[in-house]
Amino acid sequence: MEIKLTAASTLEAGTTWSLPEVRNITQSRVVQHVFFWVVYVVFFGLLYGSYIDDYYNAFMVELVELPFKIGLVYFNMYYLMPRYLLQKRYLEFFFYLLLLMALITALMQFVLLPFLIHPMFCPTTCTEDNLTFYRFVKNGVNISYVVAITAVIALLKNWYSHQQAARDLTQDKLEAELKVLKGQIHPHFLFNTLNSLYSLTLKKSDNAPEVVLKLSSLMDYMLYAANAATVPLEKELEYIRNYISLERIRYGERVDVCFTETGSITGRQVAPMMLLPFVENAFKHGVSTETGNAWIRIDVKVQENKLVLLVENCKCGERASHSTRDMASGIGLKNLRRRLELLYEGCYTLETEDEPDSYAARLELDLGEE
C-alpha cells in the first residue's frame, strides 16, 4: 500500500514539474527556428509537389536547397539588416542583398541543379531550359519568398522589442516621478505635525502623548501602506481622520471641522495619500493661528463607482487668504494634478472655486469595478 502510494505520488509530481519544462522548450529560440523551417519545407514541398504531381522529388529538392536558403536568410537577418537596413542605409542594403541572392541563385542553378538535383532525383527532366536566364530569374523569385518572409518577421520582432523597451522606459519614468511627487507630501506633513507636537510640549499639554500615538500610526501608514499602488479606501479615510484629530488638538477651539462620509466604501481601492493633500491644504491655507472662527468642510461620497471629495475652507485673515491663492496656482495644485494625470488619466475631474471668503476643491475619481 505504501509503495503504491509513493509511486503514484512520484508520477503525479513528475507530471507537475514537466509542464514548465515543456513551456521552456516551446519558448526556446532554437526550437522556434527549427519549427519555422519544418513548416517552410512542408508547405512549399506540398505546393510544388501538387504542381508537378511528384511530392517525393519536390520534398527532396527543398531539402537539398535548404542549407543555401538558411545561409542566405541568417546572413540577411543578422548581418545585412542590422548593419544597413536598420541604419537606414537602404541602397547599400538592397545592393548587397540582391547581389547575394544572385550568387546563391547562380550556385543553385548552375552547380546544384545540374550536378546533384537532376542526376539524383529527376534525371529525365534535366534539359537545357533549366539553365536559361528565364529559369535563373524564376529561381531568384522563388528564393525571394523566404527572404521576404523572414525579413518581415525580423522587422516585426525588432519593432515589438523597441515598443516594449519604450513602454518599460516610460513606466520607469512614471514610477520615478510618482515617487518624487509622493516624497514631496511626506516631509511637508511630517514637518507640520512635528511643529504641532513641539508647540504642545512647550505648553506641557496633556495632549502631547495622544499626538505622539496618532503620529506613530500615521508614520506607519506613510512608510509601509503608502508604498503600495493602491490601498483600501477605508484606510485612506482613517488616515485623514487621524490627521484631522491632530489638527484639532493643534488649533483647539479656533477651527470648526465638519467631516462626513456617505456611501459604501467597503472593498474600494484608491491611490495612497491621494486625498490627504486636499485636507492638509485646507488647514494650512484656510486656518490662521492668529484668528478664530475658522471653518473647514470635508465631504466624502461614494456613488456607484465614483468617489467625490469636496473640501471647503474659509479664508481667515490676510495671511491665510494669500496662501490659499498661492495654493490655487502654485506647486500644491500642480503636484496634485500631475499625480492624478499619472494615476487616473481620463478617470478624474478636479474643479476649484476661489471666492473672496472661501476656497473649495472638488475631486471626482472613477474607482472602477468593485
PDB file of N, CA and C in Angstrom, residues 65-111:
ATOM      1  N   GLU A  65      18.117  22.185 -51.269  1.00  0.00           N
ATOM      2  CA  GLU A  65      18.313  23.635 -51.361  1.00  0.00           C
ATOM      3  C   GLU A  65      18.259  24.322 -50.002  1.00  0.00           C
ATOM      4  N   LEU A  66      17.762  23.639 -48.995  1.00  0.00           N
ATOM      5  CA  LEU A  66      17.535  24.262 -47.693  1.00  0.00           C
ATOM      6  C   LEU A  66      18.793  24.876 -47.074  1.00  0.00           C
ATOM      7  N   PRO A  67      19.962  24.210 -47.061  1.00  0.00           N
ATOM      8  CA  PRO A  67      21.140  24.845 -46.443  1.00  0.00           C
ATOM      9  C   PRO A  67      21.521  26.171 -47.085  1.00  0.00           C
ATOM     10  N   PHE A  68      21.367  26.284 -48.403  1.00  0.00           N
ATOM     11  CA  PHE A  68      21.697  27.533 -49.079  1.00  0.00           C
ATOM     12  C   PHE A  68      20.714  28.640 -48.676  1.00  0.00           C
ATOM     13  N   LYS A  69      19.458  28.278 -48.593  1.00  0.00           N
ATOM     14  CA  LYS A  69      18.446  29.264 -48.192  1.00  0.00           C
ATOM     15  C   LYS A  69      18.634  29.682 -46.736  1.00  0.00           C
ATOM     16  N   ILE A  70      18.956  28.722 -45.882  1.00  0.00           N
ATOM     17  CA  ILE A  70      19.194  29.044 -44.471  1.00  0.00           C
ATOM     18  C   ILE A  70      20.372  29.998 -44.333  1.00  0.00           C
ATOM     19  N   GLY A  71      21.456  29.722 -45.055  1.00  0.00           N
ATOM     20  CA  GLY A  71      22.619  30.615 -45.005  1.00  0.00           C
ATOM     21  C   GLY A  71      22.273  32.009 -45.467  1.00  0.00           C
ATOM     22  N   LEU A  72      21.516  32.116 -46.567  1.00  0.00           N
ATOM     23  CA  LEU A  72      21.122  33.423 -47.088  1.00  0.00           C
ATOM     24  C   LEU A  72      20.238  34.169 -46.092  1.00  0.00           C
ATOM     25  N   VAL A  73      19.269  33.472 -45.522  1.00  0.00           N
ATOM     26  CA  VAL A  73      18.324  34.104 -44.596  1.00  0.00           C
ATOM     27  C   VAL A  73      19.034  34.627 -43.355  1.00  0.00           C
ATOM     28  N   TYR A  74      19.878  33.824 -42.741  1.00  0.00           N
ATOM     29  CA  TYR A  74      20.515  34.266 -41.491  1.00  0.00           C
ATOM     30  C   TYR A  74      21.588  35.318 -41.738  1.00  0.00           C
ATOM     31  N   PHE A  75      22.247  35.262 -42.883  1.00  0.00           N
ATOM     32  CA  PHE A  75      23.200  36.324 -43.212  1.00  0.00           C
ATOM     33  C   PHE A  75      22.469  37.655 -43.391  1.00  0.00           C
ATOM     34  N   ASN A  76      21.286  37.581 -43.984  1.00  0.00           N
ATOM     35  CA  ASN A  76      20.487  38.793 -44.163  1.00  0.00           C
ATOM     36  C   ASN A  76      19.965  39.315 -42.826  1.00  0.00           C
ATOM     37  N   MET A  77      19.452  38.416 -41.989  1.00  0.00           N
ATOM     38  CA  MET A  77      18.828  38.830 -40.733  1.00  0.00           C
ATOM     39  C   MET A  77      19.829  39.350 -39.716  1.00  0.00           C
ATOM     40  N   TYR A  78      20.993  38.711 -39.636  1.00  0.00           N
ATOM     41  CA  TYR A  78      21.932  39.039 -38.562  1.00  0.00           C
ATOM     42  C   TYR A  78      23.129  39.868 -39.005  1.00  0.00           C
ATOM     43  N   TYR A  79      23.224  40.147 -40.310  1.00  0.00           N
ATOM     44  CA  TYR A  79      24.327  40.998 -40.764  1.00  0.00           C
ATOM     45  C   TYR A  79      23.830  42.166 -41.623  1.00  0.00           C
ATOM     46  N   LEU A  80      23.172  41.858 -42.729  1.00  0.00           N
ATOM     47  CA  LEU A  80      22.758  42.920 -43.645  1.00  0.00           C
ATOM     48  C   LEU A  80      21.714  43.843 -43.022  1.00  0.00           C
ATOM     49  N   MET A  81      20.687  43.278 -42.406  1.00  0.00           N
ATOM     50  CA  MET A  81      19.627  44.122 -41.846  1.00  0.00           C
ATOM     51  C   MET A  81      20.113  44.995 -40.699  1.00  0.00           C
ATOM     52  N   PRO A  82      20.808  44.462 -39.686  1.00  0.00           N
ATOM     53  CA  PRO A  82      21.292  45.355 -38.616  1.00  0.00           C
ATOM     54  C   PRO A  82      22.315  46.374 -39.108  1.00  0.00           C
ATOM     55  N   ARG A  83      23.158  45.985 -40.049  1.00  0.00           N
ATOM     56  CA  ARG A  83      24.258  46.856 -40.469  1.00  0.00           C
ATOM     57  C   ARG A  83      23.809  47.925 -41.466  1.00  0.00           C
ATOM     58  N   TYR A  84      22.820  47.595 -42.297  1.00  0.00           N
ATOM     59  CA  TYR A  84      22.428  48.527 -43.351  1.00  0.00           C
ATOM     60  C   TYR A  84      20.963  48.963 -43.253  1.00  0.00           C
ATOM     61  N   LEU A  85      20.041  48.002 -43.257  1.00  0.00           N
ATOM     62  CA  LEU A  85      18.624  48.371 -43.290  1.00  0.00           C
ATOM     63  C   LEU A  85      18.199  49.150 -42.052  1.00  0.00           C
ATOM     64  N   LEU A  86      18.527  48.647 -40.865  1.00  0.00           N
ATOM     65  CA  LEU A  86      18.125  49.325 -39.622  1.00  0.00           C
ATOM     66  C   LEU A  86      18.899  50.610 -39.390  1.00  0.00           C
ATOM     67  N   GLN A  87      19.989  50.785 -40.106  1.00  0.00           N
ATOM     68  CA  GLN A  87      20.750  52.042 -40.043  1.00  0.00           C
ATOM     69  C   GLN A  87      20.330  53.013 -41.141  1.00  0.00           C
ATOM     70  N   LYS A  88      19.271  52.651 -41.854  1.00  0.00           N
ATOM     71  CA  LYS A  88      18.696  53.475 -42.931  1.00  0.00           C
ATOM     72  C   LYS A  88      19.651  53.660 -44.099  1.00  0.00           C
ATOM     73  N   ARG A  89      20.502  52.692 -44.322  1.00  0.00           N
ATOM     74  CA  ARG A  89      21.391  52.685 -45.493  1.00  0.00           C
ATOM     75  C   ARG A  89      20.754  51.758 -46.530  1.00  0.00           C
ATOM     76  N   TYR A  90      19.647  52.219 -47.100  1.00  0.00           N
ATOM     77  CA  TYR A  90      18.786  51.368 -47.897  1.00  0.00           C
ATOM     78  C   TYR A  90      19.436  50.924 -49.205  1.00  0.00           C
ATOM     79  N   LEU A  91      20.090  51.844 -49.908  1.00  0.00           N
ATOM     80  CA  LEU A  91      20.691  51.485 -51.187  1.00  0.00           C
ATOM     81  C   LEU A  91      21.744  50.396 -51.010  1.00  0.00           C
ATOM     82  N   GLU A  92      22.586  50.541 -50.006  1.00  0.00           N
ATOM     83  CA  GLU A  92      23.612  49.536 -49.751  1.00  0.00           C
ATOM     84  C   GLU A  92      22.981  48.197 -49.378  1.00  0.00           C
ATOM     85  N   PHE A  93      21.919  48.265 -48.579  1.00  0.00           N
ATOM     86  CA  PHE A  93      21.264  47.029 -48.160  1.00  0.00           C
ATOM     87  C   PHE A  93      20.723  46.260 -49.360  1.00  0.00           C
ATOM     88  N   PHE A  94      19.948  46.928 -50.210  1.00  0.00           N
ATOM     89  CA  PHE A  94      19.351  46.233 -51.345  1.00  0.00           C
ATOM     90  C   PHE A  94      20.415  45.801 -52.363  1.00  0.00           C
ATOM     91  N   PHE A  95      21.471  46.575 -52.507  1.00  0.00           N
ATOM     92  CA  PHE A  95      22.544  46.182 -53.428  1.00  0.00           C
ATOM     93  C   PHE A  95      23.192  44.878 -52.969  1.00  0.00           C
ATOM     94  N   TYR A  96      23.597  44.838 -51.703  1.00  0.00           N
ATOM     95  CA  TYR A  96      24.257  43.634 -51.197  1.00  0.00           C
ATOM     96  C   TYR A  96      23.304  42.452 -51.140  1.00  0.00           C
ATOM     97  N   LEU A  97      22.044  42.697 -50.794  1.00  0.00           N
ATOM     98  CA  LEU A  97      21.080  41.600 -50.719  1.00  0.00           C
ATOM     99  C   LEU A  97      20.827  41.002 -52.103  1.00  0.00           C
ATOM    100  N   LEU A  98      20.594  41.844 -53.107  1.00  0.00           N
ATOM    101  CA  LEU A  98      20.354  41.352 -54.457  1.00  0.00           C
ATOM    102  C   LEU A  98      21.584  40.653 -55.019  1.00  0.00           C
ATOM    103  N   LEU A  99      22.766  41.191 -54.704  1.00  0.00           N
ATOM    104  CA  LEU A  99      23.996  40.552 -55.162  1.00  0.00           C
ATOM    105  C   LEU A  99      24.144  39.160 -54.546  1.00  0.00           C
ATOM    106  N   LEU A 100      23.886  39.061 -53.257  1.00  0.00           N
ATOM    107  CA  LEU A 100      23.997  37.774 -52.576  1.00  0.00           C
ATOM    108  C   LEU A 100      22.957  36.789 -53.098  1.00  0.00           C
ATOM    109  N   MET A 101      21.739  37.270 -53.326  1.00  0.00           N
ATOM    110  CA  MET A 101      20.698  36.397 -53.864  1.00  0.00           C
ATOM    111  C   MET A 101      21.064  35.898 -55.261  1.00  0.00           C
ATOM    112  N   ALA A 102      21.659  36.786 -56.062  1.00  0.00           N
ATOM    113  CA  ALA A 102      22.068  36.387 -57.412  1.00  0.00           C
ATOM    114  C   ALA A 102      23.155  35.309 -57.351  1.00  0.00           C
ATOM    115  N   LEU A 103      24.106  35.466 -56.417  1.00  0.00           N
ATOM    116  CA  LEU A 103      25.173  34.475 -56.282  1.00  0.00           C
ATOM    117  C   LEU A 103      24.620  33.121 -55.828  1.00  0.00           C
ATOM    118  N   ILE A 104      23.709  33.146 -54.845  1.00  0.00           N
ATOM    119  CA  ILE A 104      23.107  31.905 -54.359  1.00  0.00           C
ATOM    120  C   ILE A 104      22.282  31.245 -55.461  1.00  0.00           C
ATOM    121  N   THR A 105      21.527  32.057 -56.197  1.00  0.00           N
ATOM    122  CA  THR A 105      20.716  31.509 -57.288  1.00  0.00           C
ATOM    123  C   THR A 105      21.597  30.880 -58.368  1.00  0.00           C
ATOM    124  N   ALA A 106      22.686  31.589 -58.693  1.00  0.00           N
ATOM    125  CA  ALA A 106      23.598  31.049 -59.708  1.00  0.00           C
ATOM    126  C   ALA A 106      24.223  29.752 -59.235  1.00  0.00           C
ATOM    127  N   LEU A 107      24.605  29.686 -57.974  1.00  0.00           N
ATOM    128  CA  LEU A 107      25.198  28.473 -57.425  1.00  0.00           C
ATOM    129  C   LEU A 107      24.212  27.315 -57.476  1.00  0.00           C
ATOM    130  N   MET A 108      22.952  27.606 -57.123  1.00  0.00           N
ATOM    131  CA  MET A 108      21.942  26.552 -57.123  1.00  0.00           C
ATOM    132  C   MET A 108      21.603  26.101 -58.545  1.00  0.00           C
ATOM    133  N   GLN A 109      21.528  27.054 -59.495  1.00  0.00           N
ATOM    134  CA  GLN A 109      21.111  26.713 -60.843  1.00  0.00           C
ATOM    135  C   GLN A 109      22.215  26.055 -61.676  1.00  0.00           C
ATOM    136  N   PHE A 110      23.433  26.576 -61.571  1.00  0.00           N
ATOM    137  CA  PHE A 110      24.490  26.099 -62.466  1.00  0.00           C
ATOM    138  C   PHE A 110      25.402  25.051 -61.821  1.00  0.00           C
ATOM    139  N   VAL A 111      25.263  24.839 -60.504  1.00  0.00           N
ATOM    140  CA  VAL A 111      26.069  23.817 -59.835  1.00  0.00           C
ATOM    141  C   VAL A 111      25.166  22.761 -59.204  1.00  0.00           C
TER     142      VAL A 111
END
